Coordinates of C-alpha atoms in Angstrom, one line a residue:
Chain A
M169 CA -36.7 6.6 6.1
E170 CA -35.6 5.1 3.1
I171 CA -35.5 0.8 3.3
L172 CA -33.1 0.2 0.1
R173 CA -32.7 -3.4 -1.1
T174 CA -30.5 -2.9 -4.0
I175 CA -26.9 -1.5 -4.6
E176 CA -28.6 0.7 -7.2
E177 CA -30.9 2.3 -5.0
V178 CA -28.1 2.9 -3.1
R179 CA -26.0 4.5 -5.1
K180 CA -28.8 6.7 -6.7
L181 CA -29.8 8.4 -3.2
A182 CA -26.1 8.7 -2.1
A183 CA -25.4 10.5 -5.4
R184 CA -28.2 12.9 -5.1
W185 CA -26.9 13.6 -1.5
R186 CA -23.6 13.8 -2.9
Q187 CA -24.7 16.6 -5.5
A188 CA -26.7 18.6 -2.6
G189 CA -23.0 18.7 -1.1
E190 CA -24.4 16.4 1.9
R191 CA -21.6 13.9 3.5
I192 CA -22.8 10.6 4.2
A193 CA -22.3 9.0 7.2
L194 CA -22.6 4.7 7.4
V195 CA -23.1 2.2 10.5
P196 CA -22.5 -0.8 9.2
T197 CA -24.2 -3.3 11.6
M198 CA -25.7 -7.1 11.5
G199 CA -29.2 -6.1 12.8
Y200 CA -30.8 -6.5 16.1
L201 CA -29.8 -3.8 16.8
H202 CA -29.3 -2.8 20.8
A203 CA -28.6 0.7 22.6
G204 CA -24.6 0.2 21.5
H205 CA -25.9 0.2 18.3
L206 CA -27.8 3.3 18.8
S207 CA -25.1 5.3 20.2
L208 CA -22.9 5.0 17.0
V209 CA -26.1 6.1 14.8
K210 CA -25.9 9.1 17.3
E211 CA -22.6 9.4 16.6
A212 CA -22.8 9.4 12.7
K213 CA -25.5 11.7 13.0
Q214 CA -23.0 14.3 14.2
R215 CA -20.7 13.5 11.9
A216 CA -22.6 14.1 8.7
E217 CA -25.5 15.4 7.1
R218 CA -27.0 11.8 6.2
T219 CA -27.1 8.6 7.9
V220 CA -27.0 5.2 6.6
V221 CA -27.3 2.3 8.4
S222 CA -27.0 -1.0 6.7
I223 CA -28.2 -4.7 8.5
Y224 CA -26.7 -7.6 6.9
V225 CA -25.7 -10.7 8.6
N226 CA -23.0 -11.2 6.7
P227 CA -22.4 -15.3 6.3
T228 CA -18.5 -14.6 5.6
Q229 CA -17.4 -14.0 8.7
F230 CA -18.9 -17.0 10.4
G231 CA -17.2 -19.9 10.6
P232 CA -18.8 -23.4 9.4
N233 CA -19.9 -24.2 13.1
E234 CA -20.9 -20.5 14.0
D235 CA -23.9 -19.3 14.7
L236 CA -25.0 -18.0 11.2
D237 CA -28.2 -19.7 10.9
K238 CA -29.4 -18.5 14.4
Y239 CA -28.2 -15.1 14.7
P240 CA -30.6 -13.0 15.7
R241 CA -32.7 -11.0 13.6
D242 CA -36.1 -8.5 13.8
F243 CA -36.0 -6.3 10.7
A244 CA -38.9 -4.6 11.6
R245 CA -37.9 -3.7 15.6
D246 CA -34.8 -2.3 13.8
E247 CA -36.6 -0.3 11.1
A248 CA -38.5 1.4 13.9
S249 CA -35.2 2.2 15.9
C250 CA -33.9 3.6 13.0
R251 CA -36.7 5.8 12.1
E252 CA -36.9 6.8 15.6
H253 CA -33.3 7.5 15.8
G254 CA -33.2 9.9 12.5
V255 CA -31.6 7.5 10.4
D256 CA -32.2 8.8 6.7
A257 CA -31.7 5.4 4.9
V258 CA -31.4 1.4 5.9
F259 CA -29.7 -0.8 3.4
Y260 CA -30.9 -3.8 4.0
P261 CA -29.4 -6.5 1.1
D262 CA -30.0 -10.2 0.8
N263 CA -26.9 -12.5 0.4
A264 CA -27.7 -12.4 -3.5
V265 CA -27.3 -8.9 -3.8
M266 CA -24.0 -9.3 -1.4
Y267 CA -22.2 -12.0 -3.5
A268 CA -21.9 -13.4 -6.6
P269 CA -22.3 -17.5 -6.9
D270 CA -18.4 -17.4 -8.2
H271 CA -17.3 -14.4 -5.6
S272 CA -13.3 -15.2 -5.4
T273 CA -12.1 -11.4 -4.3
W274 CA -11.3 -10.8 -0.8
V275 CA -9.3 -8.5 1.5
V276 CA -7.7 -9.8 4.1
E277 CA -5.4 -8.5 7.1
E278 CA -2.5 -10.8 7.8
S279 CA -0.9 -9.0 11.0
L280 CA -3.4 -7.5 13.5
S281 CA -6.1 -10.4 12.5
Q282 CA -3.8 -13.0 13.4
T283 CA -4.4 -13.3 17.6
M284 CA -7.3 -12.8 19.9
C285 CA -10.6 -13.5 18.0
G286 CA -8.6 -14.6 14.7
L287 CA -7.3 -17.9 16.3
S288 CA -10.3 -18.9 17.1
R289 CA -12.3 -17.6 14.1
P290 CA -9.5 -17.9 11.5
T291 CA -12.0 -16.5 8.9
H292 CA -13.9 -14.2 10.9
F293 CA -12.2 -11.3 9.8
R294 CA -11.5 -11.7 6.2
G295 CA -15.4 -11.8 6.8
V296 CA -15.8 -8.5 8.3
T297 CA -12.8 -6.5 6.1
T298 CA -14.6 -7.7 3.1
V299 CA -18.0 -6.9 3.3
V300 CA -17.1 -3.5 5.1
L301 CA -14.9 -2.5 2.3
K302 CA -17.9 -3.6 -0.1
L303 CA -20.7 -1.6 1.8
F304 CA -18.2 1.5 1.7
N305 CA -18.0 1.4 -2.1
I306 CA -21.4 0.9 -2.2
V307 CA -22.6 3.5 -0.2
G308 CA -19.6 6.1 -0.7
C309 CA -19.4 7.1 2.4
D310 CA -17.5 9.9 3.8
V311 CA -17.2 8.5 7.7
A312 CA -18.1 5.1 9.3
V313 CA -18.7 4.2 12.7
F314 CA -17.9 1.5 14.7
G315 CA -18.3 0.2 18.5
R316 CA -15.4 -0.1 21.0
K317 CA -16.6 -3.5 22.2
D318 CA -15.4 -5.0 18.8
A319 CA -12.2 -3.7 19.3
Q320 CA -10.0 -5.6 17.6
Q321 CA -12.4 -5.7 14.7
A322 CA -12.0 -1.7 14.8
L323 CA -8.3 -1.7 14.8
I324 CA -8.4 -4.3 11.3
I325 CA -10.6 -1.9 9.9
Q326 CA -8.2 1.6 10.4
R327 CA -5.8 -0.7 9.4
M328 CA -7.1 -1.6 6.2
V329 CA -8.2 1.8 5.3
R330 CA -4.7 3.1 5.9
D331 CA -3.4 0.4 3.9
L332 CA -5.5 0.2 0.9
N333 CA -5.9 4.5 1.1
I334 CA -9.6 4.3 1.4
P335 CA -11.1 7.9 1.3
V336 CA -13.3 6.9 4.5
E337 CA -12.6 8.3 8.0
I338 CA -13.4 5.7 11.0
V339 CA -14.7 6.5 13.8
V340 CA -14.8 3.9 17.2
A341 CA -17.3 5.1 19.4
P342 CA -17.4 3.8 23.3
L343 CA -18.2 0.5 24.6
I344 CA -21.9 0.5 25.7
R345 CA -22.5 -1.5 29.1
E346 CA -25.9 -2.5 30.7
E347 CA -26.1 -1.2 34.2
D348 CA -24.6 -4.1 35.6
G349 CA -21.8 -3.9 33.6
L350 CA -22.3 -6.6 31.0
A351 CA -21.3 -5.8 27.4
L352 CA -24.1 -5.0 24.9
S353 CA -24.4 -7.4 22.5
S354 CA -26.7 -8.7 19.9
R355 CA -25.6 -12.4 21.3
N356 CA -26.6 -11.9 24.9
K357 CA -29.8 -13.2 23.7
Y358 CA -28.7 -16.2 23.5
L359 CA -28.0 -16.2 27.2
N360 CA -30.4 -17.9 29.7
A361 CA -30.6 -15.7 33.2
D362 CA -28.2 -18.2 34.8
E363 CA -25.4 -17.7 32.1
R364 CA -26.6 -13.9 32.2
Q365 CA -25.8 -13.8 35.5
R366 CA -22.7 -15.8 35.3
A367 CA -21.4 -14.2 32.3
L368 CA -21.0 -10.7 34.3
S369 CA -17.6 -12.2 35.7
I370 CA -16.2 -10.8 32.6
S371 CA -16.9 -7.2 33.0
A372 CA -16.5 -7.7 36.9
G373 CA -12.9 -9.6 36.1
L374 CA -11.7 -6.6 33.9
R375 CA -12.9 -4.3 36.1
S376 CA -10.9 -5.7 39.0
A377 CA -7.9 -5.9 36.7
A378 CA -8.5 -2.2 35.8
S379 CA -8.1 -1.4 40.0
Q380 CA -5.3 -3.4 39.8
F381 CA -3.8 -1.3 37.1
D382 CA -4.8 1.5 39.1
A383 CA -2.9 0.4 42.1
G384 CA 0.3 -0.1 40.2
E385 CA 0.1 -3.4 39.2
R386 CA 1.7 -3.9 35.4
S387 CA 2.4 -7.3 34.7
A388 CA 0.2 -8.7 31.6
E389 CA 0.0 -12.1 33.6
A390 CA -1.0 -10.9 36.6
L391 CA -3.6 -8.7 35.0
A392 CA -5.1 -11.4 32.7
A393 CA -5.2 -14.1 35.8
T394 CA -7.8 -11.8 37.8
V395 CA -10.0 -11.9 34.8
R396 CA -9.3 -15.5 33.8
T397 CA -9.8 -16.6 37.5
A398 CA -13.1 -14.7 37.6
I399 CA -14.3 -16.2 34.4
E400 CA -13.7 -19.5 35.4
A401 CA -15.1 -19.2 39.0
A402 CA -18.1 -18.2 37.8
G403 CA -18.0 -21.7 35.5
G404 CA -17.1 -19.8 31.9
R405 CA -14.3 -21.3 29.5
V406 CA -12.1 -18.8 28.5
D407 CA -11.3 -18.7 25.3
Y408 CA -8.6 -16.1 25.6
V409 CA -8.0 -12.9 27.9
V410 CA -4.9 -10.8 27.0
V411 CA -3.2 -8.1 27.1
M412 CA -1.9 -6.3 24.0
A413 CA -0.2 -3.3 22.9
R414 CA -3.2 -0.9 21.9
T415 CA -2.2 -0.5 18.0
T416 CA -0.2 -3.5 17.0
L417 CA -2.0 -6.1 19.1
R418 CA 1.1 -7.6 20.1
P419 CA 1.7 -9.1 23.5
L420 CA 2.8 -6.6 26.1
P421 CA 4.3 -8.6 28.9
L422 CA 4.6 -5.2 31.0
V423 CA 2.2 -2.4 30.5
N424 CA 4.2 0.0 30.0
A425 CA 2.4 1.8 27.2
P426 CA -1.2 1.9 25.8
A427 CA -2.6 -1.5 25.9
V428 CA -5.8 -3.2 25.5
L429 CA -7.0 -6.1 28.1
A430 CA -9.7 -8.0 26.1
A431 CA -11.2 -11.5 26.9
A432 CA -13.3 -13.5 25.1
A433 CA -15.2 -16.7 27.0
F434 CA -18.3 -18.9 26.5
F435 CA -20.9 -19.4 28.8
G436 CA -22.7 -21.8 27.7
K437 CA -23.0 -22.2 24.0
T438 CA -22.5 -18.2 24.0
R439 CA -19.1 -16.7 22.9
L440 CA -19.1 -13.2 24.5
I441 CA -16.4 -10.8 24.1
D442 CA -15.3 -7.2 26.1
N443 CA -12.4 -5.3 26.9
I444 CA -10.8 -2.2 28.6
F445 CA -7.8 0.3 27.9
L446 CA -5.4 0.4 30.1
D447 CA -3.5 3.9 30.2
P448 CA -0.3 3.9 32.1
Chain B
M41 CA 0.9 18.5 -16.7
E42 CA 1.6 18.0 -13.3
I43 CA 3.7 15.6 -11.7
L44 CA 2.4 14.3 -8.5
R45 CA 4.5 12.5 -5.9
T46 CA 2.5 12.6 -3.0
I47 CA -1.3 11.1 -2.3
E48 CA -2.2 14.4 -0.9
E49 CA -1.2 16.2 -4.4
V50 CA -3.3 13.7 -6.1
R51 CA -6.4 13.9 -3.2
K52 CA -6.3 17.7 -4.1
L53 CA -5.9 17.9 -7.7
A54 CA -8.6 15.3 -8.2
A55 CA -10.9 16.8 -5.7
R56 CA -10.8 20.2 -8.0
W57 CA -11.5 18.4 -11.2
R58 CA -14.4 16.4 -9.5
Q59 CA -16.0 19.8 -8.1
A60 CA -15.9 21.1 -11.7
G61 CA -17.9 18.1 -12.9
E62 CA -15.0 16.5 -14.8
R63 CA -14.2 13.1 -15.4
I64 CA -11.1 11.5 -14.1
A65 CA -9.8 8.3 -16.0
L66 CA -6.4 6.7 -14.9
V67 CA -4.0 4.7 -16.7
P68 CA -1.6 2.5 -14.2
T69 CA 1.7 1.5 -15.7
M70 CA 5.0 0.6 -14.4
G71 CA 6.7 3.2 -16.4
Y72 CA 9.1 2.6 -19.5
L73 CA 5.9 3.5 -21.6
H74 CA 5.9 2.6 -25.1
A75 CA 3.1 2.5 -28.0
G76 CA 0.8 -0.3 -26.0
H77 CA 0.5 2.0 -22.8
L78 CA -0.2 5.1 -25.4
S79 CA -3.1 3.3 -26.7
L80 CA -4.4 3.2 -23.4
V81 CA -4.0 7.1 -22.9
K82 CA -5.7 7.9 -25.8
E83 CA -8.3 5.3 -24.7
A84 CA -8.7 7.6 -21.8
K85 CA -8.9 10.5 -23.0
Q86 CA -11.5 9.7 -24.8
R87 CA -13.6 8.2 -21.9
A88 CA -13.1 11.1 -19.2
E89 CA -12.1 15.0 -19.1
R90 CA -9.4 14.5 -17.2
T91 CA -6.6 11.5 -17.7
V92 CA -3.9 10.5 -14.9
V93 CA -1.0 8.3 -15.7
S94 CA 0.6 6.1 -12.7
I95 CA 3.8 5.5 -12.9
Y96 CA 4.7 2.6 -10.2
V97 CA 7.2 -0.1 -10.2
N98 CA 5.4 -1.8 -7.4
P99 CA 7.5 -4.3 -5.7
T100 CA 4.4 -6.7 -4.2
Q101 CA 3.8 -8.0 -8.1
F102 CA 6.9 -8.9 -7.8
G103 CA 8.7 -12.4 -6.6
P104 CA 11.7 -13.2 -5.0
N105 CA 13.7 -14.1 -7.6
E106 CA 12.1 -12.0 -10.3
D107 CA 13.1 -8.6 -12.2
L108 CA 12.4 -5.8 -9.5
D109 CA 15.9 -4.0 -9.5
K110 CA 16.4 -4.8 -13.0
Y111 CA 12.9 -3.7 -14.4
P112 CA 13.4 -0.8 -16.8
R113 CA 13.0 2.7 -15.7
D114 CA 13.6 6.0 -17.5
F115 CA 11.5 8.8 -16.1
A116 CA 12.4 11.6 -17.9
R117 CA 11.3 9.3 -21.1
D118 CA 7.9 8.7 -19.6
E119 CA 7.1 12.2 -18.4
A120 CA 7.7 13.4 -21.8
S121 CA 5.8 10.8 -23.6
C122 CA 2.6 11.5 -21.3
R123 CA 3.3 15.7 -21.7
E124 CA 3.0 14.8 -25.7
H125 CA 0.1 12.6 -25.2
G126 CA -2.0 15.2 -23.3
V127 CA -1.7 13.6 -19.8
D128 CA -3.0 16.1 -17.2
A129 CA -1.3 14.5 -14.0
V130 CA 1.3 11.6 -13.8
F131 CA 1.3 10.3 -10.3
Y132 CA 5.0 9.0 -9.3
P133 CA 4.8 8.0 -6.1
D134 CA 8.2 6.3 -4.5
N135 CA 7.8 3.2 -2.2
A136 CA 7.4 5.0 1.0
V137 CA 4.3 6.8 -0.3
M138 CA 2.9 3.6 -1.5
Y139 CA 3.5 1.0 1.6
A140 CA 3.9 1.8 5.3
P141 CA 6.9 -0.8 7.2
D142 CA 3.8 -2.7 8.5
H143 CA 1.3 -3.1 5.7
S144 CA -0.6 -5.6 6.2
T145 CA -3.6 -5.5 3.9
W146 CA -3.9 -7.6 0.8
V147 CA -6.9 -7.8 -1.9
V148 CA -6.8 -11.4 -2.9
E149 CA -8.5 -13.0 -6.0
E150 CA -8.6 -16.7 -5.0
S151 CA -10.2 -18.2 -8.5
L152 CA -9.2 -16.8 -11.6
S153 CA -5.5 -16.2 -10.3
Q154 CA -4.7 -20.1 -9.4
T155 CA -4.0 -20.7 -12.9
M156 CA -1.5 -19.0 -16.2
C157 CA 0.6 -16.9 -14.6
G158 CA -0.4 -17.4 -11.1
L159 CA 0.8 -20.5 -11.3
S160 CA 4.4 -19.3 -11.9
R161 CA 4.0 -16.5 -9.8
P162 CA 2.3 -17.2 -7.0
T163 CA 2.0 -13.8 -5.4
H164 CA 2.1 -11.9 -8.4
F165 CA -1.6 -11.1 -8.9
R166 CA -2.1 -9.9 -5.1
G167 CA 0.3 -7.4 -5.3
V168 CA -1.6 -6.5 -8.7
T169 CA -4.5 -6.0 -6.9
T170 CA -3.6 -4.7 -4.0
V171 CA -1.7 -2.0 -5.8
V172 CA -4.7 -1.3 -8.6
L173 CA -7.5 -0.7 -5.8
K174 CA -4.7 1.5 -4.0
L175 CA -4.3 3.6 -7.0
F176 CA -8.4 3.8 -7.3
N177 CA -9.1 5.0 -3.9
I178 CA -5.8 7.8 -3.9
V179 CA -7.1 8.8 -7.8
G180 CA -10.6 8.4 -7.2
C181 CA -11.1 7.9 -10.5
D182 CA -14.4 7.1 -12.3
V183 CA -12.7 4.6 -15.5
A184 CA -9.6 2.8 -15.6
V185 CA -7.9 1.6 -18.3
F186 CA -5.7 -2.0 -18.7
G187 CA -4.4 -3.8 -21.5
R188 CA -5.5 -6.6 -23.1
K189 CA -1.9 -8.4 -23.5
D190 CA -2.0 -9.1 -19.4
A191 CA -5.7 -10.6 -20.3
Q192 CA -5.4 -12.7 -16.9
Q193 CA -4.8 -9.4 -15.1
A194 CA -7.4 -7.5 -16.7
L195 CA -9.9 -10.3 -16.0
I196 CA -9.0 -10.5 -12.2
I197 CA -9.5 -6.4 -11.8
Q198 CA -12.9 -6.8 -13.4
R199 CA -13.4 -9.6 -10.9
M200 CA -12.0 -7.5 -8.0
V201 CA -14.3 -4.5 -9.0
R202 CA -17.5 -6.4 -9.3
D203 CA -16.7 -8.7 -5.8
L204 CA -15.7 -5.3 -4.2
N205 CA -18.3 -3.4 -5.7
I206 CA -15.8 -0.7 -6.6
P207 CA -17.4 2.3 -8.4
V208 CA -14.8 2.3 -11.3
E209 CA -15.7 1.3 -14.9
I210 CA -12.8 -1.0 -16.4
V211 CA -11.8 -0.7 -19.9
V212 CA -9.8 -3.4 -21.2
A213 CA -7.8 -2.0 -24.9
P214 CA -6.4 -4.2 -27.4
L215 CA -2.7 -5.7 -27.5
I216 CA -0.5 -3.5 -29.6
R217 CA 2.3 -5.2 -31.6
E218 CA 5.7 -4.7 -33.3
E219 CA 5.4 -5.0 -37.0
D220 CA 6.5 -8.4 -37.1
G221 CA 3.8 -9.2 -34.6
L222 CA 6.0 -9.2 -31.0
A223 CA 3.9 -7.9 -28.3
L224 CA 4.5 -4.7 -27.0
S225 CA 6.6 -4.9 -23.4
S226 CA 8.8 -2.9 -21.3
R227 CA 10.3 -6.4 -20.9
N228 CA 11.2 -6.8 -24.5
K229 CA 14.2 -4.5 -24.0
Y230 CA 15.9 -7.3 -22.1
L231 CA 16.0 -9.3 -25.1
N232 CA 19.4 -9.3 -27.0
A233 CA 18.9 -9.4 -31.3
D234 CA 19.0 -13.0 -31.1
E235 CA 16.5 -13.4 -28.8
R236 CA 14.0 -10.9 -30.1
Q237 CA 14.0 -12.6 -33.3
R238 CA 13.4 -15.8 -31.7
A239 CA 10.5 -14.4 -29.6
L240 CA 8.5 -14.1 -32.8
S241 CA 8.0 -17.6 -32.1
I242 CA 5.4 -16.7 -29.6
S243 CA 2.8 -14.8 -31.9
A244 CA 4.1 -16.7 -34.6
G245 CA 2.7 -19.5 -32.9
L246 CA -0.3 -18.0 -31.9
R247 CA -1.4 -17.0 -35.7
S248 CA -0.7 -20.6 -36.6
A249 CA -3.4 -21.5 -34.2
A250 CA -5.6 -18.9 -35.1
S251 CA -5.0 -20.2 -38.7
Q252 CA -6.2 -23.8 -37.6
F253 CA -9.1 -22.7 -35.8
D254 CA -10.4 -20.6 -38.5
A255 CA -10.1 -23.4 -40.4
G256 CA -12.0 -25.7 -37.8
E257 CA -9.8 -27.4 -35.3
R258 CA -11.4 -26.9 -31.8
S259 CA -9.1 -29.6 -29.9
A260 CA -7.5 -27.4 -27.5
E261 CA -4.7 -29.7 -27.1
A262 CA -4.0 -29.3 -30.8
L263 CA -4.1 -25.7 -30.7
A264 CA -2.0 -25.2 -27.8
A265 CA 0.8 -28.2 -29.4
T266 CA 1.0 -25.7 -32.3
V267 CA 2.0 -22.7 -30.0
R268 CA 4.5 -25.1 -28.2
T269 CA 6.0 -26.6 -31.0
A270 CA 6.7 -23.3 -32.4
I271 CA 8.5 -22.0 -29.5
E272 CA 10.4 -24.7 -28.7
A273 CA 11.5 -25.3 -32.0
A274 CA 13.1 -21.6 -31.8
G275 CA 14.7 -22.5 -28.3
G276 CA 12.6 -21.1 -26.5
R277 CA 11.3 -22.8 -22.7
V278 CA 7.6 -22.5 -22.5
D279 CA 6.5 -21.6 -19.3
Y280 CA 2.2 -22.3 -20.1
V281 CA 0.4 -22.8 -23.0
V282 CA -3.3 -22.7 -22.7
V283 CA -6.8 -22.4 -24.1
M284 CA -9.1 -21.1 -21.5
A285 CA -13.0 -20.0 -21.1
R286 CA -12.9 -16.8 -21.4
T287 CA -14.4 -15.3 -18.4
T288 CA -14.0 -18.1 -16.2
L289 CA -10.4 -19.1 -17.1
R290 CA -11.3 -22.9 -16.8
P291 CA -9.5 -25.2 -19.3
L292 CA -11.9 -25.6 -22.3
P293 CA -10.7 -29.0 -23.6
L294 CA -12.7 -28.2 -27.1
V295 CA -13.1 -24.7 -28.1
N296 CA -17.1 -24.3 -27.9
A297 CA -17.2 -20.8 -26.5
P298 CA -15.3 -18.0 -26.2
A299 CA -11.5 -18.7 -25.0
V300 CA -8.5 -17.3 -24.9
L301 CA -5.5 -18.7 -26.3
A302 CA -2.5 -18.1 -24.1
A303 CA 1.4 -18.1 -23.7
A304 CA 4.3 -17.6 -21.5
A305 CA 7.8 -18.6 -22.7
F306 CA 11.2 -17.5 -21.6
F307 CA 14.0 -16.4 -24.2
G308 CA 17.4 -16.1 -22.5
K309 CA 16.2 -15.3 -18.6
T310 CA 13.3 -13.3 -20.0
R311 CA 9.7 -14.5 -19.8
L312 CA 7.3 -13.0 -21.9
I313 CA 3.6 -13.5 -22.4
D314 CA 1.1 -13.3 -25.2
N315 CA -2.5 -14.1 -26.2
I316 CA -5.0 -14.4 -28.8
F317 CA -9.3 -14.8 -28.3
L318 CA -11.0 -17.6 -29.9
D319 CA -14.8 -17.2 -31.0
P320 CA -16.1 -20.2 -32.2

């Protein structure tokens, strides 16, 4: 497995693969890899002859008061995980490689990113779309795999790819949970034992709402209230609980079309997100 | 020569060329081709085995009160010009091919586009960068050729390519003038005989300033005043006359580094731009 620190190294290796007629899959990550990321790697390996994992804590997708500095990092462990899972190359750039001091070009998605996480993190998605397009262009990948835990992010990236005619196939792989229901996230590391226990209220609330939905409940307000109540009863601070149309992320007061029920909440200082799909 | 109306047709042809090991050059235009455009085609043909000219009057780079509807169009003549100049394929899409009704992703350059034409045309460059990136992604070109008449545009595109790691080489070809000095532009067609005569004051003013510069004048204010006075004496309405550092487009009060002296002015309803480089 190759560890690549510069754009030139990546381009050289990717060109060699392409010349050999090999397809390239990219799994963009911020590192601190967990089973969710590794499920993306497995998916990637089924889609292409070569798999690249990028590990880069992208500063431009963090707000000024967010957790950029304390975001968990463990490159040695990530490297071992990638090696073990048959990754061909890890792209591990530093900030000077990724952003010129006078960087001034951004990719902005102006519709899907105006809601949900976009409200409390107004520059987050612009950082995501910009760095993802950069990674696509650096690697020249044929396919890229993202996780459905970040449902809004995946949708925004699919929109970007469509709108800018980016020749990359986007695969969105299932959300992976701990056995007790907690959605896997690198940020789970921030939780102490008590917070972690209380954070289970998010997935438990979503599961309750799904049961209600299966029993015939179609009111977005009622479904969201179930989740909100569960989180607040566990002492969480809700950022949002919403029911949105699956492709437009517009509010869907009555769930009569494919929808996503999504939640974001703080436990202690840690902000967690989770979601389920509702299919009437 | 192929006339391609859809993205699928372009991708198919370009893939065939790439498989044959041929490099592809793109000349993005809004059509109504003149000798300036054709000089770009000649440049393109020297840089790659295959040359594609795109002809698309991109609505997103026009402001609400600009000349989108009356922008000159003559596809039959453009097609003949391209054929005559050995173009391999013309990409001639309509709006439905280029923009989904719910298009929501934009490429925005936030530094170089804040001055000069960006002040009077606030959404212009966002339309340019977005459509240019789309064209790059559709054609999958190795190189793209732009004209130096649009000096700010060329600089912004070079910045976009750097910032987003776009694997396309950008070539900026010289500005082409009529024998009497008028910079070639499709918009010259709007000028009546009197306006056209008076519009020569732009290039004449720039030439006078260049002479002053050659004689030792280094004050941006003095050089700009020469151009401004020439235009206003001919009854033109100045939008801007500025002296900017060549790569940052920051004002350069004293021309002690590579600079661009650029002017935009209205004659009648027609807005024209022109520029010269100053090298101390």
